[in-house]
Short mmCIF file of C-alpha atoms in Angstrom, two decimals:
data_model
loop_
_atom_site.label_atom_id
_atom_site.label_comp_id
_atom_site.label_asym_id
_atom_site.label_seq_id
_atom_site.Cartn_x
_atom_site.Cartn_y
_atom_site.Cartn_z
CA MET O 1470 -40.39 1.50 16.95
CA MET O 1471 -43.37 -0.43 18.26
CA ASN O 1472 -44.04 -3.74 16.47
CA PHE O 1473 -40.96 -3.25 14.29
CA ASN O 1474 -37.83 -5.29 14.95
CA PHE O 1475 -35.05 -3.21 13.39
CA ASN O 1476 -32.25 -5.71 14.09
CA LYS O 1477 -34.23 -8.52 12.49
CA TRP O 1478 -34.86 -6.61 9.27
CA ASN O 1479 -31.32 -5.25 9.29
CA THR O 1480 -30.05 -8.83 9.25
CA ILE O 1481 -32.57 -10.02 6.63
CA LEU O 1482 -31.95 -7.16 4.20
CA GLY O 1483 -28.20 -7.38 4.72
CA TRP O 1484 -28.11 -11.01 3.70
CA THR O 1485 -30.51 -10.21 0.85
CA THR O 1486 -28.02 -7.73 -0.60
CA PHE O 1487 -25.35 -10.39 -0.17
CA ALA O 1488 -27.45 -12.94 -2.06
CA ILE O 1489 -28.23 -10.53 -4.91
CA ALA O 1490 -24.54 -9.62 -5.27
CA LEU O 1491 -23.45 -13.26 -5.06
CA ILE O 1492 -25.91 -14.39 -7.73
CA THR O 1493 -25.04 -11.46 -10.01
CA TYR O 1494 -21.30 -11.97 -9.80
CA SER O 1495 -21.58 -15.78 -10.04
CA LEU O 1496 -23.54 -15.47 -13.29
CA THR O 1497 -21.00 -13.05 -14.80
CA VAL O 1498 -17.74 -14.46 -13.41
CA GLU O 1499 -14.81 -14.98 -15.78
CA PRO O 1500 -14.74 -18.68 -16.83
CA THR O 1501 -10.94 -18.67 -17.16
CA MET O 1502 -8.76 -15.58 -16.76
CA SER O 1503 -8.72 -11.94 -17.78
CA PHE O 1504 -5.89 -9.49 -18.36
CA TRP O 1505 -3.19 -8.01 -16.11
CA ASP O 1506 -2.12 -10.03 -13.07
CA CYS O 1507 -5.04 -12.46 -13.02
CA GLY O 1508 -3.13 -15.29 -14.68
CA GLU O 1509 -0.30 -14.95 -12.17
CA TYR O 1510 -2.65 -14.88 -9.19
CA ILE O 1511 -4.50 -17.97 -10.44
CA SER O 1512 -1.25 -19.88 -10.92
CA THR O 1513 0.35 -18.82 -7.64
CA SER O 1514 -2.86 -19.46 -5.69
CA ALA O 1515 -3.55 -22.91 -7.09
CA LYS O 1516 -0.07 -24.17 -6.18
CA LEU O 1517 0.79 -21.72 -3.36
CA GLU O 1518 3.68 -20.16 -5.23
CA VAL O 1519 5.42 -16.80 -4.87
CA GLY O 1520 4.16 -13.95 -7.06
CA HIS O 1521 5.44 -10.42 -7.64
CA PRO O 1522 6.27 -8.08 -4.74
CA PRO O 1523 4.84 -7.11 -2.36
CA GLY O 1524 2.90 -10.36 -2.56
CA ALA O 1525 -0.56 -11.41 -1.49
CA PRO O 1526 -0.10 -14.49 0.73
CA LEU O 1527 -3.55 -14.37 2.35
CA PHE O 1528 -5.21 -14.06 -1.05
CA GLN O 1529 -3.16 -17.00 -2.31
CA ILE O 1530 -3.94 -19.17 0.73
CA LEU O 1531 -7.67 -18.59 0.31
CA GLY O 1532 -7.31 -18.98 -3.45
CA ALA O 1533 -5.72 -22.39 -2.86
CA PHE O 1534 -8.71 -23.31 -0.68
CA PHE O 1535 -11.16 -22.35 -3.44
CA ALA O 1536 -9.05 -24.22 -6.02
CA MET O 1537 -9.58 -27.41 -4.01
CA PHE O 1538 -13.21 -27.40 -5.17
CA ALA O 1539 -12.26 -27.48 -8.86
CA THR O 1540 -13.74 -30.56 -10.53
CA SER O 1541 -11.01 -30.57 -13.19
CA LYS O 1542 -7.84 -28.69 -14.07
CA GLU O 1543 -9.86 -26.66 -16.58
CA SER O 1544 -12.03 -25.23 -13.76
CA ILE O 1545 -9.20 -24.18 -11.42
CA ALA O 1546 -9.19 -20.63 -12.82
CA LEU O 1547 -12.97 -20.40 -12.38
CA MET O 1548 -12.77 -21.44 -8.73
CA VAL O 1549 -10.01 -18.93 -7.94
CA ASN O 1550 -12.15 -16.27 -9.63
CA MET O 1551 -14.97 -17.30 -7.29
CA LEU O 1552 -12.85 -16.04 -4.39
CA SER O 1553 -13.35 -12.51 -5.72
CA VAL O 1554 -17.06 -13.23 -6.22
CA PHE O 1555 -17.56 -14.16 -2.56
CA SER O 1556 -15.28 -11.37 -1.35
CA SER O 1557 -17.28 -8.78 -3.27
CA ALA O 1558 -20.61 -10.17 -2.09
CA PHE O 1559 -19.45 -9.94 1.53
CA THR O 1560 -18.22 -6.40 0.83
CA ILE O 1561 -21.79 -5.43 -0.10
CA LEU O 1562 -23.08 -7.08 3.08
CA PHE O 1563 -20.78 -5.11 5.37
CA MET O 1564 -21.37 -1.96 3.37
CA PHE O 1565 -25.10 -2.28 4.01
CA TRP O 1566 -24.61 -2.83 7.73
CA SER O 1567 -22.18 0.10 7.98
CA SER O 1568 -24.69 2.33 6.21
CA THR O 1569 -27.50 1.46 8.62
CA ILE O 1570 -25.25 2.15 11.62
CA VAL O 1571 -24.20 5.56 10.28
CA LEU O 1572 -27.74 6.60 9.29
CA ARG O 1573 -29.22 5.52 12.63
CA LYS O 1574 -26.60 7.56 14.45
CA ILE O 1575 -27.24 10.66 12.32
CA ILE O 1576 -31.02 10.48 12.77
CA SER O 1577 -30.83 9.75 16.51
CA GLN O 1578 -28.96 13.04 17.03
CA TYR O 1579 -32.02 15.01 15.93
CA THR O 1580 -35.05 12.89 16.63
CA GLU O 1581 -36.27 9.53 17.89
CA LEU O 1582 -35.95 6.62 15.48
CA ASP O 1583 -39.57 5.55 14.95
CA ARG O 1584 -40.91 2.89 12.59
CA ASN O 1585 -41.07 5.13 9.50
CA LYS O 1586 -37.55 6.47 9.97
CA ALA O 1587 -36.24 2.94 10.51
CA ILE O 1588 -37.78 1.88 7.18
CA VAL O 1589 -36.13 4.89 5.50
CA VAL O 1590 -32.75 3.89 6.99
CA LEU O 1591 -33.09 0.30 5.81
CA GLY O 1592 -34.46 1.26 2.41
CA SER O 1593 -31.82 3.87 1.63
CA SER O 1594 -29.03 1.54 2.77
CA PHE O 1595 -30.50 -1.23 0.61
CA VAL O 1596 -30.60 1.03 -2.45
CA GLY O 1597 -27.10 2.34 -1.80
CA ALA O 1598 -25.64 -1.14 -1.40
CA LEU O 1599 -27.25 -2.35 -4.62
CA ALA O 1600 -26.11 0.76 -6.49
CA PHE O 1601 -22.54 -0.08 -5.50
CA THR O 1602 -23.14 -3.72 -6.41
CA PHE O 1603 -23.84 -2.81 -10.03
CA SER O 1604 -21.22 -0.05 -10.33
CA ASP O 1605 -18.84 -0.60 -13.22
CA SER O 1606 -15.46 -0.62 -11.48
CA PHE O 1607 -16.54 -2.76 -8.55
CA TRP O 1608 -18.38 -5.25 -10.75
CA SER O 1609 -15.30 -5.62 -12.97
CA SER O 1610 -13.03 -6.50 -10.04
CA ALA O 1611 -15.67 -8.80 -8.54
CA VAL O 1612 -15.50 -11.37 -11.33
CA GLU O 1613 -11.75 -11.89 -11.77
CA ALA O 1614 -8.83 -13.19 -9.71
CA GLU O 1615 -7.40 -9.85 -8.62
CA VAL O 1616 -6.64 -8.66 -5.10
CA TYR O 1617 -8.87 -5.59 -5.29
CA ALA O 1618 -12.08 -7.48 -4.49
CA MET O 1619 -10.66 -8.93 -1.28
CA ALA O 1620 -8.99 -5.62 -0.43
CA SER O 1621 -12.42 -3.97 -0.73
CA LEU O 1622 -13.80 -6.62 1.62
CA LEU O 1623 -11.12 -5.87 4.21
CA ILE O 1624 -11.84 -2.15 3.92
CA ALA O 1625 -15.57 -2.81 4.43
CA ILE O 1626 -14.92 -5.08 7.42
CA LEU O 1627 -12.48 -2.64 9.02
CA PHE O 1628 -14.90 0.26 8.72
CA TRP O 1629 -17.77 -1.84 10.12
CA LEU O 1630 -15.55 -2.92 13.02
CA GLY O 1631 -14.64 0.73 13.59
CA LEU O 1632 -18.33 1.61 13.84
CA ARG O 1633 -18.94 -1.22 16.30
CA TRP O 1634 -15.95 -0.07 18.37
CA GLU O 1635 -17.39 3.46 18.38
CA GLN O 1636 -20.67 2.10 19.76
CA ASP O 1637 -19.03 0.09 22.58
CA MET O 1638 -15.96 2.27 23.14
CA HIS O 1639 -16.74 3.22 26.73
CA THR O 1640 -18.07 -0.17 27.82
CA PRO O 1641 -15.91 -2.54 29.94
CA LYS O 1642 -15.05 -4.81 26.98
CA GLY O 1643 -15.32 -2.24 24.22
CA ASN O 1644 -11.67 -2.51 23.21
CA ARG O 1645 -12.20 -6.07 21.99
CA TRP O 1646 -13.31 -4.46 18.73
CA LEU O 1647 -10.02 -2.53 18.61
CA LEU O 1648 -8.07 -5.77 18.95
CA LEU O 1649 -10.07 -7.31 16.13
CA ILE O 1650 -9.37 -4.19 14.04
CA SER O 1651 -5.65 -4.64 14.73
CA LEU O 1652 -5.81 -8.28 13.64
CA MET O 1653 -7.60 -7.36 10.40
CA ILE O 1654 -5.01 -4.65 9.68
CA GLY O 1655 -2.27 -7.25 9.99
CA LEU O 1656 -4.18 -9.64 7.72
CA SER O 1657 -4.73 -6.87 5.16
CA PHE O 1658 -0.99 -6.86 4.44
CA GLY O 1659 -1.53 -10.32 3.03
CA VAL O 1660 -3.81 -8.96 0.31
CA HIS O 1661 -3.14 -5.31 -0.59
CA PHE O 1662 -1.74 -2.34 1.29
CA MET O 1663 -4.64 -0.08 0.31
CA ALA O 1664 -6.74 -1.48 3.17
CA LEU O 1665 -4.56 0.65 5.47
CA LEU O 1666 -6.46 3.68 4.20
CA THR O 1667 -9.25 2.70 6.60
CA ILE O 1668 -7.09 3.68 9.57
CA PRO O 1669 -7.75 7.46 9.21
CA SER O 1670 -11.53 6.94 9.15
CA ILE O 1671 -11.35 4.77 12.28
CA GLY O 1672 -9.16 7.40 13.91
CA PHE O 1673 -11.77 10.09 13.23
CA LEU O 1674 -14.48 7.85 14.70
CA TYR O 1675 -12.49 7.88 17.94
CA TYR O 1676 -11.89 11.63 17.69
CA PHE O 1677 -15.53 12.63 17.19
CA LYS O 1678 -16.67 10.16 19.85
CA ASN O 1679 -14.44 11.67 22.54
CA TYR O 1680 -14.27 15.33 21.50
CA LYS O 1681 -17.71 16.86 21.23
CA LYS O 1682 -16.27 20.33 20.71
CA VAL O 1683 -14.15 20.51 17.58
CA THR O 1684 -11.50 23.22 17.50
CA VAL O 1685 -8.78 23.98 14.97
CA LYS O 1686 -6.14 22.95 17.49
CA ASN O 1687 -7.51 19.56 18.49
CA PHE O 1688 -8.51 18.78 14.90
CA ILE O 1689 -4.93 19.39 13.66
CA ILE O 1690 -3.53 17.33 16.53
CA ALA O 1691 -5.96 14.51 15.70
CA ASN O 1692 -4.83 14.52 12.06
CA ILE O 1693 -1.17 14.39 13.09
CA ILE O 1694 -1.78 11.47 15.47
CA ILE O 1695 -3.84 9.55 12.89
CA VAL O 1696 -1.15 9.93 10.21
CA ALA O 1697 1.49 8.98 12.79
CA VAL O 1698 -0.37 5.74 13.61
CA LEU O 1699 -0.67 4.93 9.90
CA LEU O 1700 3.03 5.56 9.26
CA PHE O 1701 4.03 3.69 12.43
CA ILE O 1702 2.35 0.51 11.24
CA PHE O 1703 3.37 0.78 7.59
CA LYS O 1704 6.86 2.26 7.86
CA LEU O 1705 8.08 1.27 11.34
CA LEU O 1706 6.37 -1.70 13.02
CA LEU O 1707 6.35 -4.19 10.17
CA PRO O 1708 9.51 -3.26 8.18
CA TYR O 1709 11.62 -2.89 11.33
CA THR O 1710 10.31 -6.20 12.66
CA LEU O 1711 11.40 -7.83 9.41
CA ALA O 1712 14.73 -5.99 9.59
CA PHE O 1713 15.21 -7.22 13.17
CA PHE O 1714 14.68 -10.80 12.01
CA GLY O 1715 17.09 -10.31 9.10
CA LYS O 1716 19.88 -8.65 11.12
CA MET O 1717 19.59 -11.20 13.92
CA GLU O 1718 19.73 -14.08 11.45
CA ILE O 1719 22.90 -12.80 9.76
CA PHE O 1720 24.51 -11.92 13.10
CA MET O 1721 23.84 -15.30 14.75
CA VAL O 1722 24.97 -17.28 11.71
CA ASN O 1723 28.02 -15.24 10.70
CA SER O 1724 29.26 -14.28 14.19
CA PHE O 1725 28.52 -17.42 16.21
CA GLY O 1726 28.60 -20.03 13.48
CA LEU O 1727 25.07 -21.25 14.25
CA PRO O 1728 23.03 -23.03 11.58
CA PHE O 1729 20.75 -21.20 9.18
CA ASN O 1730 17.41 -19.98 10.63
CA SER O 1731 18.79 -20.02 14.20
CA GLY O 1732 18.84 -16.20 14.29
CA THR O 1733 15.25 -16.07 13.04
CA ILE O 1734 14.12 -18.46 15.79
CA PHE O 1735 16.03 -16.48 18.42
CA ALA O 1736 14.46 -13.21 17.21
CA LEU O 1737 11.01 -14.81 17.42
CA LEU O 1738 11.66 -15.93 21.00
CA LEU O 1739 12.82 -12.42 21.93
CA ILE O 1740 9.63 -10.88 20.49
CA ILE O 1741 7.44 -13.44 22.29
CA GLY O 1742 9.30 -12.71 25.52
CA PHE O 1743 8.91 -8.95 25.05
CA PHE O 1744 5.15 -9.16 24.65
CA TYR O 1745 4.74 -11.73 27.44
CA PHE O 1746 6.59 -9.73 30.06
CA GLY O 1747 5.27 -6.42 28.73
CA LEU O 1748 1.65 -7.54 29.00
CA LYS O 1749 2.27 -9.11 32.40
CA TYR O 1750 3.92 -5.96 33.76
CA THR O 1751 1.26 -3.54 32.46
CA ARG O 1752 -1.52 -5.72 33.84
CA GLU O 1753 0.06 -6.14 37.30
CA LYS O 1754 0.89 -2.43 37.56
CA GLY O 1755 -2.56 -1.34 36.39
CA HIS O 1756 -1.71 0.38 33.10
CA PRO O 1757 -4.67 -0.49 30.85
CA LEU O 1758 -3.69 2.00 28.13
CA TYR O 1759 -0.19 0.58 27.68
CA ASN O 1760 -1.59 -2.94 27.93
CA THR O 1761 -4.04 -2.20 25.12
CA ILE O 1762 -1.31 -0.63 22.95
CA LEU O 1763 0.87 -3.72 23.38
CA LEU O 1764 -2.07 -6.00 22.54
CA CYS O 1765 -2.85 -3.98 19.41
CA ASN O 1766 0.74 -4.30 18.21
CA LEU O 1767 0.70 -8.01 18.99
CA PHE O 1768 -2.50 -8.60 17.05
CA VAL O 1769 -1.13 -6.67 14.05
CA LEU O 1770 1.91 -8.96 14.05
CA ILE O 1771 -0.28 -12.06 14.45
CA GLY O 1772 -2.26 -11.02 11.37
CA PHE O 1773 0.93 -10.22 9.50
CA SER O 1774 2.20 -13.73 10.22
CA VAL O 1775 0.43 -14.93 7.05
CA TRP O 1776 3.60 -13.62 5.37
CA MET O 1777 5.37 -16.72 6.70
CA MET O 1778 3.93 -18.48 3.67
CA LEU O 1779 6.35 -16.59 1.40
CA PRO O 1780 9.69 -17.83 2.80
CA ILE O 1781 8.23 -21.29 3.42
CA ARG O 1782 7.18 -21.68 -0.21
CA ALA O 1783 10.24 -19.86 -1.54
CA ASN O 1784 12.47 -22.41 0.21
CA ALA O 1785 10.40 -25.18 -1.36
CA ASN O 1786 11.73 -23.93 -4.73
CA VAL O 1787 8.31 -23.72 -6.34
CA VAL O 1788 8.08 -23.11 -10.08
CA ILE O 1789 6.93 -19.48 -9.81
CA ASN O 1790 9.30 -17.99 -7.24
CA GLU O 1791 9.62 -14.28 -8.00
CA ASN O 1792 12.48 -12.58 -6.09
CA LYS O 1793 12.80 -15.79 -4.00
CA PRO O 1794 12.16 -14.29 -0.53
CA SER O 1795 13.72 -17.30 1.22
CA ASP O 1796 14.93 -15.56 4.40
CA ALA O 1797 14.10 -12.54 6.56
CA ALA O 1798 16.44 -10.17 4.71
CA GLU O 1799 14.96 -11.11 1.33
CA VAL O 1800 11.42 -10.85 2.71
CA LEU O 1801 12.17 -7.26 3.81
CA ALA O 1802 13.33 -6.35 0.30
CA TYR O 1803 10.20 -8.07 -1.02
CA TYR O 1804 8.01 -6.03 1.38
CA ASN O 1805 9.71 -2.75 0.43
CA ARG O 1806 9.28 -3.51 -3.30
CA GLU O 1807 12.89 -2.52 -3.87
CA GLN O 1808 12.84 -3.68 -7.49
CA TYR O 1809 10.32 -0.96 -8.38
CA GLY O 1810 12.28 2.01 -7.09
CA VAL O 1811 10.70 4.68 -4.89
CA ASN O 1812 8.25 7.56 -5.21
CA PRO O 1813 9.31 9.98 -2.45
CA LEU O 1814 6.49 11.08 -0.21
CA PHE O 1815 8.03 13.75 2.03
CA TYR O 1816 11.19 14.86 0.20
CA GLY O 1817 12.36 14.15 -3.32
CA PRO O 1818 12.93 15.38 -6.87
CA GLN O 1819 10.54 17.44 -8.98
CA TYR O 1820 10.11 16.73 -12.68
CA THR O 1821 12.65 19.44 -13.56
CA ASP O 1822 15.47 17.16 -12.43
CA THR O 1823 15.05 15.49 -15.85
CA PHE O 1824 16.73 18.52 -17.41
CA ALA O 1825 19.40 18.88 -14.71
CA GLY O 1826 21.13 15.51 -14.69
CA LEU O 1827 22.83 13.96 -11.67
CA ASP O 1828 23.93 15.77 -8.54
CA LYS O 1829 27.41 17.30 -8.86
CA ASP O 1830 28.63 16.39 -5.38
CA GLN O 1831 27.05 12.94 -5.00
CA PRO O 1832 25.92 11.56 -8.36
CA TYR O 1833 25.39 8.00 -7.09
CA LEU O 1834 24.03 6.44 -3.90
CA ASP O 1835 24.73 3.11 -2.23
CA LYS O 1836 22.00 0.56 -1.54
CA ALA O 1837 21.81 -2.13 1.12
CA PRO O 1838 24.06 -5.10 0.31
CA ASN O 1839 22.44 -8.32 -0.85
CA TYR O 1840 23.17 -11.39 1.31
CA GLU O 1841 22.70 -14.96 0.18
CA ARG O 1842 23.35 -18.29 1.83
CA ASP O 1843 26.60 -20.09 1.13
CA TYR O 1844 25.91 -23.69 2.07
CA LYS O 1845 29.58 -24.62 1.71
CA THR O 1846 30.77 -22.21 4.40
CA GLY O 1847 27.51 -22.18 6.35
CA LYS O 1848 27.43 -18.38 6.35
CA TYR O 1849 25.69 -15.49 4.65
CA VAL O 1850 27.88 -13.88 2.01
CA ILE O 1851 27.50 -10.58 0.18
CA VAL O 1852 26.82 -11.33 -3.47
CA ASN O 1853 26.36 -7.66 -4.36
CA ASN O 1854 27.37 -4.72 -2.18
CA TYR O 1855 25.42 -2.32 -4.40
CA LYS O 1856 28.02 0.44 -4.27
CA ASN O 1857 26.97 3.46 -6.39
CA ALA O 1858 23.95 1.40 -7.38
CA GLU O 1859 21.43 4.23 -7.61
CA GLN O 1860 21.50 7.49 -9.51
CA ASN O 1861 21.06 10.59 -7.38
CA SER O 1862 19.29 13.45 -9.11
CA ASP O 1863 20.36 17.06 -8.64
CA ASN O 1864 19.66 18.12 -5.03
CA ASN O 1865 18.81 21.63 -6.26
CA HIS O 1866 15.68 20.20 -7.87
CA LYS O 1867 14.40 18.41 -4.76
CA ALA O 1868 11.64 19.75 -2.58
CA ILE O 1869 9.51 18.98 0.47
CA LEU O 1870 6.31 17.11 -0.45
CA PRO O 1871 7.13 16.81 -4.17
CA ARG O 1872 3.87 16.71 -6.06
CA LEU O 1873 5.11 17.48 -9.59
CA TRP O 1874 7.46 14.52 -9.73
CA SER O 1875 6.35 12.22 -12.54
CA THR O 1876 8.53 12.39 -15.66
CA ASP O 1877 5.65 10.80 -17.59
CA HIS O 1878 3.48 13.90 -17.09
CA ILE O 1879 5.89 16.75 -17.81
CA ASP O 1880 3.64 17.98 -20.61
CA ASN O 1881 0.69 18.40 -18.23
CA TYR O 1882 2.79 20.06 -15.53
CA ILE O 1883 4.13 22.67 -17.95
CA GLN O 1884 0.61 23.54 -19.12
CA PHE O 1885 -0.24 24.59 -15.58
CA THR O 1886 3.09 25.93 -14.34
CA ASP O 1887 4.59 27.36 -17.56
CA VAL O 1888 7.92 26.38 -19.10
CA PRO O 1889 10.70 26.04 -16.50
CA LYS O 1890 13.70 28.34 -16.78
CA VAL O 1891 16.27 26.34 -18.72
CA GLU O 1892 19.86 27.54 -18.99
CA LEU O 1893 22.77 25.76 -20.60
CA ASN O 1894 25.67 24.83 -18.36
CA GLN O 1895 28.56 26.80 -19.81
CA ASP O 1896 31.07 24.59 -17.99
CA TYR O 1897 29.69 21.35 -19.38
CA PRO O 1898 32.48 19.23 -21.00
CA TYR O 1899 31.04 19.04 -24.51
CA GLU O 1900 34.33 17.55 -25.72
CA GLU O 1901 33.39 14.27 -24.04
CA ASP O 1902 30.15 14.10 -26.04
CA LEU O 1903 31.75 14.58 -29.45
CA ALA O 1904 32.60 10.87 -29.65
CA GLN O 1905 28.85 10.10 -29.58
CA TYR O 1906 28.57 11.94 -32.90
CA GLY O 1907 31.46 10.01 -34.48
CA VAL O 1908 34.02 12.77 -33.97
CA ASN O 1909 37.54 11.63 -33.04
CA ILE O 1910 38.98 14.63 -31.19
CA ASP O 1911 42.48 13.09 -31.21
CA SER O 1912 42.62 13.61 -34.97
CA LEU O 1913 41.51 17.26 -34.75
CA SER O 1914 43.42 20.41 -34.00
CA GLU O 1915 42.49 22.61 -31.05
CA GLU O 1916 40.80 25.06 -33.43
CA GLN O 1917 38.71 22.30 -35.02
CA VAL O 1918 37.72 20.94 -31.59
CA ALA O 1919 36.65 24.44 -30.53
CA MET O 1920 34.57 24.81 -33.69
CA ALA O 1921 32.91 21.42 -33.10
CA VAL O 1922 32.14 22.31 -29.48
CA GLY O 1923 30.74 25.69 -30.57
CA GLN O 1924 28.51 24.00 -33.13
CA LEU O 1925 27.26 21.57 -30.49
CA LYS O 1926 26.50 24.43 -28.07
CA GLU O 1927 24.64 26.27 -30.83
CA GLU O 1928 22.51 23.21 -31.59
CA MET O 1929 21.70 22.79 -27.91
CA GLY O 1930 20.71 26.45 -27.67
CA LYS O 1931 18.40 26.06 -30.67
CA THR O 1932 16.82 22.99 -29.07
CA VAL O 1933 16.09 24.89 -25.86
CA ALA O 1934 14.65 27.85 -27.81
CA GLU O 1935 12.44 25.56 -29.90
CA PHE O 1936 11.32 23.81 -26.73
CA LYS O 1937 10.22 27.08 -25.13
CA SER O 1938 8.61 28.34 -28.33
CA ALA O 1939 6.65 25.14 -28.91
CA TYR O 1940 5.14 25.19 -25.43
CA ALA O 1941 4.42 28.90 -25.58
CA GLN O 1942 2.55 28.38 -28.86
CA LYS O 1943 0.71 25.37 -27.45
CA ASN O 1944 -0.40 27.28 -24.38
CA TRP O 1945 -1.57 30.16 -26.59
CA ILE O 1946 -3.69 27.79 -28.68
CA MET O 1947 -5.11 26.14 -25.52
CA LYS O 1948 -6.12 29.53 -24.14
CA ILE O 1949 -7.98 30.32 -27.37
CA MET O 1950 -9.75 26.97 -27.46
CA PHE O 1951 -10.50 26.82 -23.71
CA PRO O 1952 -10.69 30.37 -22.33
CA SER O 1953 -10.93 30.59 -18.56
#
């Protein structure tokens, strides 16, 4: 590449894409607010309040910073919207730089990167970045106060950091990029959980860097390890750290009579001590791998510490204080989004449980008790033990990796899988349902009750038959209109 400075033009064109995106989004930014959660994010950012679970503390902190530049109360919404404008512009910048890194690596595997090929790399990356700049979905999120713009920025940064780590992986200080990746992963929890989806791509960068020969065996093992790392961070490291804080707080206060927050402080000291002595031991004993693993976990937790804003502001009793995550136990419930219920990932009900009712042996499940502070006694008291708080669907309709689970899409499922086999439960106590139809069984003879139950069974049988017939007819019409 004689007389052509690739790094110089890579920097110039990268910042050019940033400038184009910034100007475009600044000219089209929402002057006030748009639909969905934008109004809530503007309000909670401007005054550092607590929004809906699982929260976005980092977004709100930066939103509060942007709101400081508002010239009047009427322009606060505009300035919080500008946070998404800048986030999206930086997303385009890092997307361009990631593209040039990937294209240079691909070309260098087959031929030398001369001046003409370098121009092609820069030009194609420039076009690709601008195409994404003006894409409909990304442009829409870039001009309003929603978390998706900043989440996209974190995804772009994480992938770029992963590429830089791949370049320097086997150098003496190459793992500094890995530590920065860990920090950004922790910070991403303060915006939106979807940034975690970058972890698999970074994992494959490591895999293809260190395993030149790809086999079925090592590829499957790599996938298992990558998913394990993702689940460890999302389902183990952070929720169990919060649970540790919560359990220690309740134990220290209720068992030893210590003041509120003493258990939280003690848990923090234990964690600091664990990492201090763990890092010291692995360094003295010459275990660089374990030392790096500990550092990665530490940096994730440091990034996640932005969540401290939530209990701090919740205890300030701000106006918008959804779920009031004022202590470690409440923050864990806030993190787990317990108010929304769950969508089972590995094992759970299929849509057919709608027709089956509750499980015969265990129709209801208990949930974790809810503790709140009692300032009179100086202890945490259970305000709701949540006994039999959750309905348990029929276990016969549960499966591993349930994919057909949504009760809102039963119609679509049946079109592809046919009508499920529905049979009436002959032992069902129809007598108990007669009252719903205004029938007082105490005033009827046994013969009349039997006739009423028989009529009810007959109506239910007709309903099932009509259900099957309607879907059979619908599928027949669909096959005529859209033959395969």
